[in-house]
XYZ file of C-alpha atoms in Angstrom:
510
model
C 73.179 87.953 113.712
C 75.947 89.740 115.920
C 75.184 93.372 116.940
C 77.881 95.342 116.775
C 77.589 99.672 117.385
C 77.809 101.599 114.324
C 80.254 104.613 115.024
C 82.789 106.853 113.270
C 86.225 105.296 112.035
C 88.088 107.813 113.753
C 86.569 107.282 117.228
C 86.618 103.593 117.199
C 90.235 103.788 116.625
C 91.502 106.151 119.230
C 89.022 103.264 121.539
C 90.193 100.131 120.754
C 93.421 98.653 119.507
C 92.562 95.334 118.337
C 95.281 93.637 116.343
C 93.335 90.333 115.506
C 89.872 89.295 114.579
C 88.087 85.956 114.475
C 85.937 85.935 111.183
C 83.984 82.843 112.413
C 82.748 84.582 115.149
C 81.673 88.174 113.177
C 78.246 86.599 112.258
C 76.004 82.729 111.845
C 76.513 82.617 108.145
C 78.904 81.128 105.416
C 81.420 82.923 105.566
C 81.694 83.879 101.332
C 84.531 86.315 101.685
C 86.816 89.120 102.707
C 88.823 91.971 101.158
C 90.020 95.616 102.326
C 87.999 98.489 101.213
C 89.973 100.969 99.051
C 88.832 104.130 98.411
C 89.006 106.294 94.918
C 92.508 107.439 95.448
C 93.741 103.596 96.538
C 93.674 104.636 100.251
C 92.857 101.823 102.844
C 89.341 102.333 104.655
C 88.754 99.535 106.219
C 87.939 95.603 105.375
C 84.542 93.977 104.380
C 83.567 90.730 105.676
C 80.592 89.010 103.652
C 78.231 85.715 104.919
C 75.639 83.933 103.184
C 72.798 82.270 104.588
C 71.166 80.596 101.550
C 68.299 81.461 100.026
C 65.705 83.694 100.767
C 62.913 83.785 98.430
C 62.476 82.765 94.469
C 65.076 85.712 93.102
C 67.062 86.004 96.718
C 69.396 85.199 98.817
C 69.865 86.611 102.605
C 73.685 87.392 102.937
C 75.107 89.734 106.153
C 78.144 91.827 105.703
C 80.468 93.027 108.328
C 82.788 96.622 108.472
C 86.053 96.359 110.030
C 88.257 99.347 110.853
C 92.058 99.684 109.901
C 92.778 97.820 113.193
C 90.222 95.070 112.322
C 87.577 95.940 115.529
C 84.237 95.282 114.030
C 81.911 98.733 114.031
C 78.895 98.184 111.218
C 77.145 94.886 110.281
C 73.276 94.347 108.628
C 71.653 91.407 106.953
C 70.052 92.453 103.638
C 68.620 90.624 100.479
C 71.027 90.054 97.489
C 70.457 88.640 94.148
C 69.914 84.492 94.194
C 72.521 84.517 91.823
C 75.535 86.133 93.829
C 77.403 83.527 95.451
C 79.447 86.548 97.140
C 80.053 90.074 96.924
C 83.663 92.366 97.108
C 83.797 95.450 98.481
C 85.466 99.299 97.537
C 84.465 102.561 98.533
C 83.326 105.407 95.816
C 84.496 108.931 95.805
C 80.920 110.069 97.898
C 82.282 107.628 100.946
C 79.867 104.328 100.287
C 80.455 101.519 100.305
C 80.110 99.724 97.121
C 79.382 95.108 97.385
C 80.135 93.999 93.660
C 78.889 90.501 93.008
C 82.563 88.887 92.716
C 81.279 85.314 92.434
C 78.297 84.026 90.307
C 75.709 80.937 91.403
C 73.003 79.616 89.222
C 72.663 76.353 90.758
C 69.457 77.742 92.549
C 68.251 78.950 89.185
C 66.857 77.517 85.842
C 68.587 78.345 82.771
C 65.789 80.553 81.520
C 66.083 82.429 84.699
C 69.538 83.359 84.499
C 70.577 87.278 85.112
C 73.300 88.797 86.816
C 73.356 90.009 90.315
C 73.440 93.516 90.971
C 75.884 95.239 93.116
C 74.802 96.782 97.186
C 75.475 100.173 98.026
C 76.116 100.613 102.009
C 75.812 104.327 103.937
C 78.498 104.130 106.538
C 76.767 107.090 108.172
C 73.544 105.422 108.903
C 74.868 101.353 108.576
C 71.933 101.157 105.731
C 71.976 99.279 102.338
C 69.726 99.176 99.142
C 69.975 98.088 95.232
C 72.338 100.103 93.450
C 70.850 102.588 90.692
C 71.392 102.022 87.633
C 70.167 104.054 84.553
C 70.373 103.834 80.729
C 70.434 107.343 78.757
C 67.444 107.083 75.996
C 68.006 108.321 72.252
C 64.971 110.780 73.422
C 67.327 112.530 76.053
C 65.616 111.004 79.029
C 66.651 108.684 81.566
C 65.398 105.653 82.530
C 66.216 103.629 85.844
C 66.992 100.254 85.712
C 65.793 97.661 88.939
C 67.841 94.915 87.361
C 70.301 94.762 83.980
C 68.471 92.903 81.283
C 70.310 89.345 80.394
C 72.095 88.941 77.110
C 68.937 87.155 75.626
C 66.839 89.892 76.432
C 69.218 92.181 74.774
C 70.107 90.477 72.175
C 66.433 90.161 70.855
C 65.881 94.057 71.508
C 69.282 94.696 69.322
C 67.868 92.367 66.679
C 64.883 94.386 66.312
C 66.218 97.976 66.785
C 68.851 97.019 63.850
C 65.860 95.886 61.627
C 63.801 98.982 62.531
C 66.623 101.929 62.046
C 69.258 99.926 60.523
C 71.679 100.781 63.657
C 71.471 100.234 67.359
C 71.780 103.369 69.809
C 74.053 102.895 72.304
C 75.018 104.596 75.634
C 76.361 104.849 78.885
C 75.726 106.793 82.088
C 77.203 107.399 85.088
C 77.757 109.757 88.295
C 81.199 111.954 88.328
C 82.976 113.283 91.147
C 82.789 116.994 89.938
C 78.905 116.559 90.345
C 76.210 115.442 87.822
C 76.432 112.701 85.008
C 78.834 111.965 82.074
C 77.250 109.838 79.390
C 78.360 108.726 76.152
C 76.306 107.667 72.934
C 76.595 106.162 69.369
C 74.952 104.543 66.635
C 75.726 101.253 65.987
C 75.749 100.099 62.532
C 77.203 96.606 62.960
C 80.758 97.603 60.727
C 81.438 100.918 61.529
C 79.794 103.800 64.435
C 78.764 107.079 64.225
C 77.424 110.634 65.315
C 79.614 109.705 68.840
C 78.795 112.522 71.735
C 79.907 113.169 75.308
C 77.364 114.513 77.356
C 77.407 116.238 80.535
C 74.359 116.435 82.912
C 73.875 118.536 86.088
C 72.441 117.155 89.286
C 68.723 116.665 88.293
C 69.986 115.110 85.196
C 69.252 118.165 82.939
C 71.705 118.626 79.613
C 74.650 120.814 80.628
C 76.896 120.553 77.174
C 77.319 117.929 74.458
C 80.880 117.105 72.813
C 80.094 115.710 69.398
C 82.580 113.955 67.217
C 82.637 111.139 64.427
C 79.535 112.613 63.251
C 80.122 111.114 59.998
C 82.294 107.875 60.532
C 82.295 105.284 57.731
C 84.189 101.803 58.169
C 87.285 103.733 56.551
C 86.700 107.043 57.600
C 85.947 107.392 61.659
C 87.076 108.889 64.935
C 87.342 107.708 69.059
C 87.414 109.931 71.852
C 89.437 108.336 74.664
C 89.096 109.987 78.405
C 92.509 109.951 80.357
C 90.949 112.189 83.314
C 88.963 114.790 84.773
C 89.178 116.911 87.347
C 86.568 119.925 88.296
C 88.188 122.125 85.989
C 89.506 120.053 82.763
C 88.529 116.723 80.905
C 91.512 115.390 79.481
C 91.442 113.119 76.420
C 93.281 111.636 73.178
C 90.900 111.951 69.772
C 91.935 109.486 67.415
C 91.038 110.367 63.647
C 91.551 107.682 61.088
C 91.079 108.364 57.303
C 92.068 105.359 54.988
C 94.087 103.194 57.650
C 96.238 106.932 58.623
C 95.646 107.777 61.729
C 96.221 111.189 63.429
C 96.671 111.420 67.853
C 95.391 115.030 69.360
C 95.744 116.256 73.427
C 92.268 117.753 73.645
C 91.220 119.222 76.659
C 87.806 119.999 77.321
C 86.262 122.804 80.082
C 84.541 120.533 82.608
C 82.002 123.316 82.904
C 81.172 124.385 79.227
C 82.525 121.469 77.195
C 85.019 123.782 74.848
C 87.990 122.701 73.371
C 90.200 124.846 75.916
C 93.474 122.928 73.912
C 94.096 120.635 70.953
C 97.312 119.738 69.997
C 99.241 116.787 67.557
C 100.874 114.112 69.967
C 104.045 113.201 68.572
C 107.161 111.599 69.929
C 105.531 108.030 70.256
C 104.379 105.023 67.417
C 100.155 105.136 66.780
C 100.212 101.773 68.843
C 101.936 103.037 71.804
C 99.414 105.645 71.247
C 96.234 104.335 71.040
C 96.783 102.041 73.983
C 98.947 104.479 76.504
C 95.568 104.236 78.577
C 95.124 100.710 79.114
C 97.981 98.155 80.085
C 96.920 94.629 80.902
C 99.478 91.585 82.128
C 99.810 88.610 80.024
C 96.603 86.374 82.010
C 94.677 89.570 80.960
C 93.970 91.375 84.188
C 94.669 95.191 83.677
C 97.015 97.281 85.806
C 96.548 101.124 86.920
C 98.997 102.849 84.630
C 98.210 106.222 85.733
C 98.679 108.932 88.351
C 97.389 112.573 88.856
C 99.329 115.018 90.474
C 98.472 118.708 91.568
C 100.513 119.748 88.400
C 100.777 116.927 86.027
C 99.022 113.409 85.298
C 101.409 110.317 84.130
C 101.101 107.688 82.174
C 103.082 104.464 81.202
C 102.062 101.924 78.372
C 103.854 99.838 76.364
C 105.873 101.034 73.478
C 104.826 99.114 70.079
C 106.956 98.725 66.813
C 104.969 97.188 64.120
C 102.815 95.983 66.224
C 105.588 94.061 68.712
C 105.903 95.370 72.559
C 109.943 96.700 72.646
C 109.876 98.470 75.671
C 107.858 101.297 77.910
C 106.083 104.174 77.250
C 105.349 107.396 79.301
C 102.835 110.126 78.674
C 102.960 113.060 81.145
C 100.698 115.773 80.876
C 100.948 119.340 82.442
C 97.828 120.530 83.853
C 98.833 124.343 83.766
C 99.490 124.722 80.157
C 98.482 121.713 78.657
C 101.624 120.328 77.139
C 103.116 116.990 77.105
C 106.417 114.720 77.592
C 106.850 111.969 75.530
C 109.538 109.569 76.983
C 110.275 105.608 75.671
C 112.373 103.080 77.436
C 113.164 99.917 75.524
C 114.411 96.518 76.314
C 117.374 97.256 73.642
C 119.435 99.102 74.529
C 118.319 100.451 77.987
C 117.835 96.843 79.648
C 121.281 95.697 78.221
C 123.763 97.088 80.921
C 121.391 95.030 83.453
C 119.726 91.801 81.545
C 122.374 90.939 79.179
C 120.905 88.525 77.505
C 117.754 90.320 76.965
C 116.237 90.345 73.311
C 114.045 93.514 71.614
C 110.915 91.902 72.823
C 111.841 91.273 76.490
C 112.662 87.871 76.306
C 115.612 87.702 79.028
C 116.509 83.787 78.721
C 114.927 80.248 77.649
C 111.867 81.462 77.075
C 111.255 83.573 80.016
C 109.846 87.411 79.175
C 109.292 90.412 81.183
C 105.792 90.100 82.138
C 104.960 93.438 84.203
C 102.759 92.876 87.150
C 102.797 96.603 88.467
C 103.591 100.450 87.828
C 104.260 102.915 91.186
C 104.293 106.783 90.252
C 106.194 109.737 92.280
C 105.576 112.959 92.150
C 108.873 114.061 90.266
C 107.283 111.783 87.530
C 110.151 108.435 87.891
C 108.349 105.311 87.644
C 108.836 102.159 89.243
C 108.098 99.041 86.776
C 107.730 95.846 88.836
C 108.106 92.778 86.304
C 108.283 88.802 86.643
C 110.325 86.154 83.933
C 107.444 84.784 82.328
C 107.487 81.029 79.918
C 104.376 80.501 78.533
C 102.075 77.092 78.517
C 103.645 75.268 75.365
C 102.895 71.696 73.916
C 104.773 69.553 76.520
C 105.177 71.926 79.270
C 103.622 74.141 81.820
C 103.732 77.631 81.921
C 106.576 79.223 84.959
C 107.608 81.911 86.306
C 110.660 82.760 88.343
C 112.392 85.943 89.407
C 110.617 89.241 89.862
C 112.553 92.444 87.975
C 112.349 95.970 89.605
C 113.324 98.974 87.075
C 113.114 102.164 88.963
C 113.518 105.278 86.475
C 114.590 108.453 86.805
C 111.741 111.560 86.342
C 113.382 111.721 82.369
C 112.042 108.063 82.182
C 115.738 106.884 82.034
C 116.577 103.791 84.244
C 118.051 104.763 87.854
C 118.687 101.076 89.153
C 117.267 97.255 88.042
C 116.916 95.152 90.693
C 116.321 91.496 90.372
C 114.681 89.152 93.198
C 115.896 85.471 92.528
C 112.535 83.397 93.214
C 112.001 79.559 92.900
C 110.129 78.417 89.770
C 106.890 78.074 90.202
C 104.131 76.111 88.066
C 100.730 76.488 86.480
C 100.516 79.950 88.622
C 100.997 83.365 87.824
C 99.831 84.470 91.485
C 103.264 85.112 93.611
C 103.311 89.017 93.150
C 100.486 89.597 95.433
C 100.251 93.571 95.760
C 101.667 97.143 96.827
C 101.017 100.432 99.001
C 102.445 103.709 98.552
C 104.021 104.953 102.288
C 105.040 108.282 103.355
C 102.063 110.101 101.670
C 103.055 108.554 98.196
C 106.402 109.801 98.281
C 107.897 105.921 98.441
C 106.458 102.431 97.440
C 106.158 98.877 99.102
C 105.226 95.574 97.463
C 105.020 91.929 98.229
C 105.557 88.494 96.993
C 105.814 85.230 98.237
C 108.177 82.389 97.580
C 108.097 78.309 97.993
C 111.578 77.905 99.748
C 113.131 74.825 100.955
C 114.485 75.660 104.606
C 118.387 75.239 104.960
C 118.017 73.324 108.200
C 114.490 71.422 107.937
C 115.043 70.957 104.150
C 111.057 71.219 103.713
C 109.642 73.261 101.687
C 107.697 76.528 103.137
C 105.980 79.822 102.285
C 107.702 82.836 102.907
C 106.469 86.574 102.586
C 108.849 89.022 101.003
C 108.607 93.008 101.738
C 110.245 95.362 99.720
C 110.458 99.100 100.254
C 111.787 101.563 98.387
C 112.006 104.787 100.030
C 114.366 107.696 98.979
C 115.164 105.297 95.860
C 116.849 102.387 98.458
C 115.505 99.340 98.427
C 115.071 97.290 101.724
C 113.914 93.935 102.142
C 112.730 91.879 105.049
C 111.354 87.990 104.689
C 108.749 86.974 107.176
C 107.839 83.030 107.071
C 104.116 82.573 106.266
C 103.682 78.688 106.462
C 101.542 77.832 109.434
C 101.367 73.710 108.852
C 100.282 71.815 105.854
C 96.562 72.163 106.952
C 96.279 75.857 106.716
C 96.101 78.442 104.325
C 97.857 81.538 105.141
C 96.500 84.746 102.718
C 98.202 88.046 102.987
C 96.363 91.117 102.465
C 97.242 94.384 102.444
C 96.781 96.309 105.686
C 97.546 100.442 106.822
C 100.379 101.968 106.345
C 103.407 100.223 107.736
C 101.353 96.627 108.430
C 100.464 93.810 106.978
C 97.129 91.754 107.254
C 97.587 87.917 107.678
C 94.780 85.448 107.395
C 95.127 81.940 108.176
C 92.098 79.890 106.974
C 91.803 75.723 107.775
C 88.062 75.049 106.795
C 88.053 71.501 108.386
C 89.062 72.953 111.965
C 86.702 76.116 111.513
C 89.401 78.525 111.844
C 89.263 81.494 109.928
C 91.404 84.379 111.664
C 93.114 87.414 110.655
C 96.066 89.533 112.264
C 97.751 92.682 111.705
C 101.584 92.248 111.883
C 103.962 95.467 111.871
C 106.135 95.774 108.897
C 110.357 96.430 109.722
C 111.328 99.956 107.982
C-alpha cells in the first residue's frame, strides 16, 4: 500500500502542479477503475482511483482506493473491506462533501448462487481519509425506522412480499432518504398488485422524528388514482406535478409545498402542453436507455426540457420553466415540423432526417436566461440485415422563448454497433457557456490510416468554436478521455500487455 498525506484540496494545489499521474504506481492492486468525482451541482472535485486485491474473507473482498486532486497529485488513499461481490466501485461526491464508491461492476464468480446479494456502496470522509458501510434504512408501516447492514436479495423479498400480500391483501411500500435542507424525505404506499393507494410524503427532522405528512391518492382504485411527482426542493419550497386520473382523463397541477410545514403554498392547472409531454417532462432517456439531466435550478427559476408527445409519438421538445418567486410557469414546444425545416430539410414529424437516421438526443445544457442547448446524433436502428449507425452530431441552440437561435451540424464518419462517440460536457465561465466532446474514426489525408481524433466544441456568447486534437497513440493502446477542470481535458492511455496505465491533463484552446 502507498502512503500518501491526507491534506486539504486547496493547499495541495497551490503546492504542487502535477500535470500527469501513473495509475500503476498509485497502489499493489488490480487496478478496477477510475472516474472524476462530481459533486451535487456537476462541479469537478477531484478523480477516484479504485484497486482490488482479491478476496478477503467468505463475504469480502480487500480493495484500496486512491483521491486525486484537479491536477491529478495523489492526497488520500486507505485499504478497506468491500462486498465479495463488487468487482469495482465508481465514485461522486454528495451534497455533505463525502465521498460516495457505488458498486459499478458486479462479480459472483467467488459466490454460490444461493449466496448471491448485491454489494453495498462505501462512504469516504475526506476530512479524516476514513471509510465505512453506507447506511441504509427502510421506513416501517409503524412509523419507525429500521437500519439496514445489507439490502435483502430479490428471493428474500420476494418471499416476504408473498406473505405480506396474503396477510393484508397489499404490500407496504417505502422509501427513505437524507435531504440537503436537513432531515429525511420518505415516501409510502400500499401495494395492491393492480392499483396503489393512501400515497404520503413524509418529512422527518434530524433524529428522524415526524415533521409533516403530504397525503394524496388516499382512495385510488385501478380507474380512479393519483401520482405525486417531485421536480425539486430547495430549503424553502418542494416543487411537484400531481397527476389525477379519473376514467383514463387525466388532470396536471404545479403544487408547491412549504419545505417547513408541508402546505400547499400554490396549486395551479398546467396547460399549454399534451398529458404525455406532461407526465414525462421530468425524465428524458436516449434511445439505449440511459437517462439524461433535463433540468436546471436557477436563483429565480428552475427549467425543464422533455420531449413533446402527440398521440403518443415524440414530434419535437418540450420546456417547463418554473418561477420560484410567484410560482408560475412557461410552457414552450419546439417541433421537428416546422421549426427544424429551415435547417434539416428533409426532416419528417418524428425526427427522422434521412434513410433511416433520427435525432437521437445525447445531451441538454441550460443558461441562465432560460435558452437551451439540445445536442443530438443521426441515429439508424439495428434492423434484420443490418447494424445499427450513427453519423453526424446536431447542435440546436434556442433562444430563452425556446425558439431556435442557430443548428449546427458536425459531419462525423459512420460508425457501427456503437452508440458511444458523444462522450460528455462541462459548463465554463461559471455556467454562463457550454463545452462538449466527441470523437471521430478519421482516415488521415496524408497517411490514409485510419485514427482517433478528439473534437472540442465551445459555445460561449452563443459562438461556436472548435478545435480537433488527435487521440490515437498506436494500435496497442487505448486512449480514454475524461473530463478534467475547467478549461482541460484528462487523457488516459491504457495498454494492459505493457502495464501502462497513465493519465494527463492537456489545456483546452479557447
Amino acid at each position: 500500500m502507498k502512503k500518501f498525506l491526507l491534506m486539504a484540496f486547496g493547499l495541495v494545489q497551490t503546492l504542487y502542479h502535477s500535470q500527469t499521474q501513473d495509475l500503476t504506481k498509485l497502489a499493489a492492486g488490480e487496478h478496477v477503475g477510475m472516474n472524476a468525482l462530481l459533486d451535487d451541482k456537476e462541479n469537478l472535485y477531484g478523480y477516484v482511483s479504485v484497486y482490488s486485491y482479491g478476496k478477503s474473507g467468505d463475504k469480502t473482498k480487500k480493495f484500496e482506493y486512491v483521491i486525486l486532486d484537479k491536477n491529478l497529485n495523489p492526497v488520500a488513499n486507505k485499504e478497506f473491506e468491500g462486498d465479495i461481490t463488487a468487482a469495482s466501485y465508481g465514485g461522486y461526491v454528495d451534497f455533505k462533501g463525502q465521498i460516495i464508491l457505488k458498486p459499478t461492476r458486479m462479480d459472483y464468480s467467488l459466490v454460490k448462487n444461493r449466496e448471491l446479494f448485491t454489494p453495498v456502496s462505501m462512504v469516504i470522509d475526506p476530512k479524516t481519509n476514513t471509510i465505512k458501510r453506507k447506511v441504509y434504512y427502510d421506513y416501517l408501516e409503524d412509523g419507525t425506522f429500521k437500519e439496514i447492514d445489507q439490502p435483502k436479495n430479490w428471493k428474500e423479498q420476494r418471499k416476504e412480499n408473498r406473505e405480506e400480500k396474503k396477510e393484508k391483501g397489499y404490500n407496504y411500500v417505502s422509501a427513505v432518504g437524507e435531504i440537503k435542507e436537513g432531515g429525511y424525505f420518505a415516501i409510502e404506499y400500499k401495494d395492491y398488485g393492480r392499483y396503489v393507494s393512501n400515497n404520503s410524503l413524509i418529512k422527518f427532522d434530524d433524529n428522524k422524528k415526524e415533521v409533516w405528512r403530504y397525503q394524496y391518492n388516499t382512495n385510488g382504485t385501478k380507474k380512479s388514482f393519483a401520482t405525486l411527482s417531485v421536480l425539486e426542493k430547495d430549503e424553502n419550497n418542494i416543487y411537484t406535478i400531481l397527476k389525477k386520473v379519473d376514467d383514463d382523463k387525466a388532470s396536471f397541477n404545479l403544487v408547491v409545498l412549504d419545505m417547513k410545514t408541508g402546505k400547499e403554498v400554490a396549486n395551479k392547472p398546467i396547460t399549454g402542453l399534451s398529458d404525455e409531454s406532461i407526465d414525462y417532462i421530468d425524465s428524458f432517456y436516449s434511445g439505449y436507455g440511459s437517462r439524461i439531466d433535463n433540468d436546471k435550478t436557477f436563483d429565480d427559476k428552475i427549467v425543464m426540457v422533455g420531449r413533446n408527445y402527440a398521440k403518443l409519438n415524440s414530434v419535437g421538445f418540450a420546456r417547463f420553466m418554473i418561477n420560484k418567486s410567484d410560482f408560475t410557469f412557461d410552457t414552450k414546444t419546439l417541433n421537428f415540423k416546422p421549426n427544424f425545416e429551415k435547417y434539416l430539410p428533409k426532416i419528417n414529424a418524428y425526427g427522422v432526417v434521412e434513410s433511416g437516421y433520427r435525432l437521437q438526443t445525447k445531451d441538454l445544457y441550460f443558461m441562465s436566461d432560460g435558452s437551451v442547448g439540445i445536442l443530438s446524433e443521426k441515429f439508424k436502428p439495428e434492423g434484420e440485415y443490418n447494424a445499427p449507425k450513427t453519423t453526424d452530431l446536431v447542435y440546436v441552440y434556442t433562444d430563452k422563448d425556446f425558439k431556435i437561435k442557430e443548428l449546427k451540424v458536425f459531419e462525423k464518419e459512420k460508425t457501427r454497433w456503437a452508440n458511444n462517440d458523444y462522450l460528455f460536457s462541462q459548463y465554463l465561465n461559471n455556467g454562463k457557456d457550454v463545452v462538449f466532446f466527441y470523437r471521430d474514426y478519421q482516415k488521415d489525408e496524408v497517411t490514409k490510416q485510419k485514427k482517433w481524433n478528439l473534437f472540442i466544441n465551445t459555445v460561449i456568447d452563443g459562438n461556436f468554436k472548435q478545435e480537433v486534437v488527435p487521440i490515437s497513440e498506436k494500435d496497442n493502446y487505448i486512449v480514454t478521455p475524461y473530463v478534467g477542470k475547467e478549461g482541460y481535458i484528462l487523457l488516459r492511455e491504457y495498454n494492459e500487455k505493457e502495464k501502462f496505465n497513465k493519465i494527463r491533463l492537456e489545456k483546452l484552446n479557447y
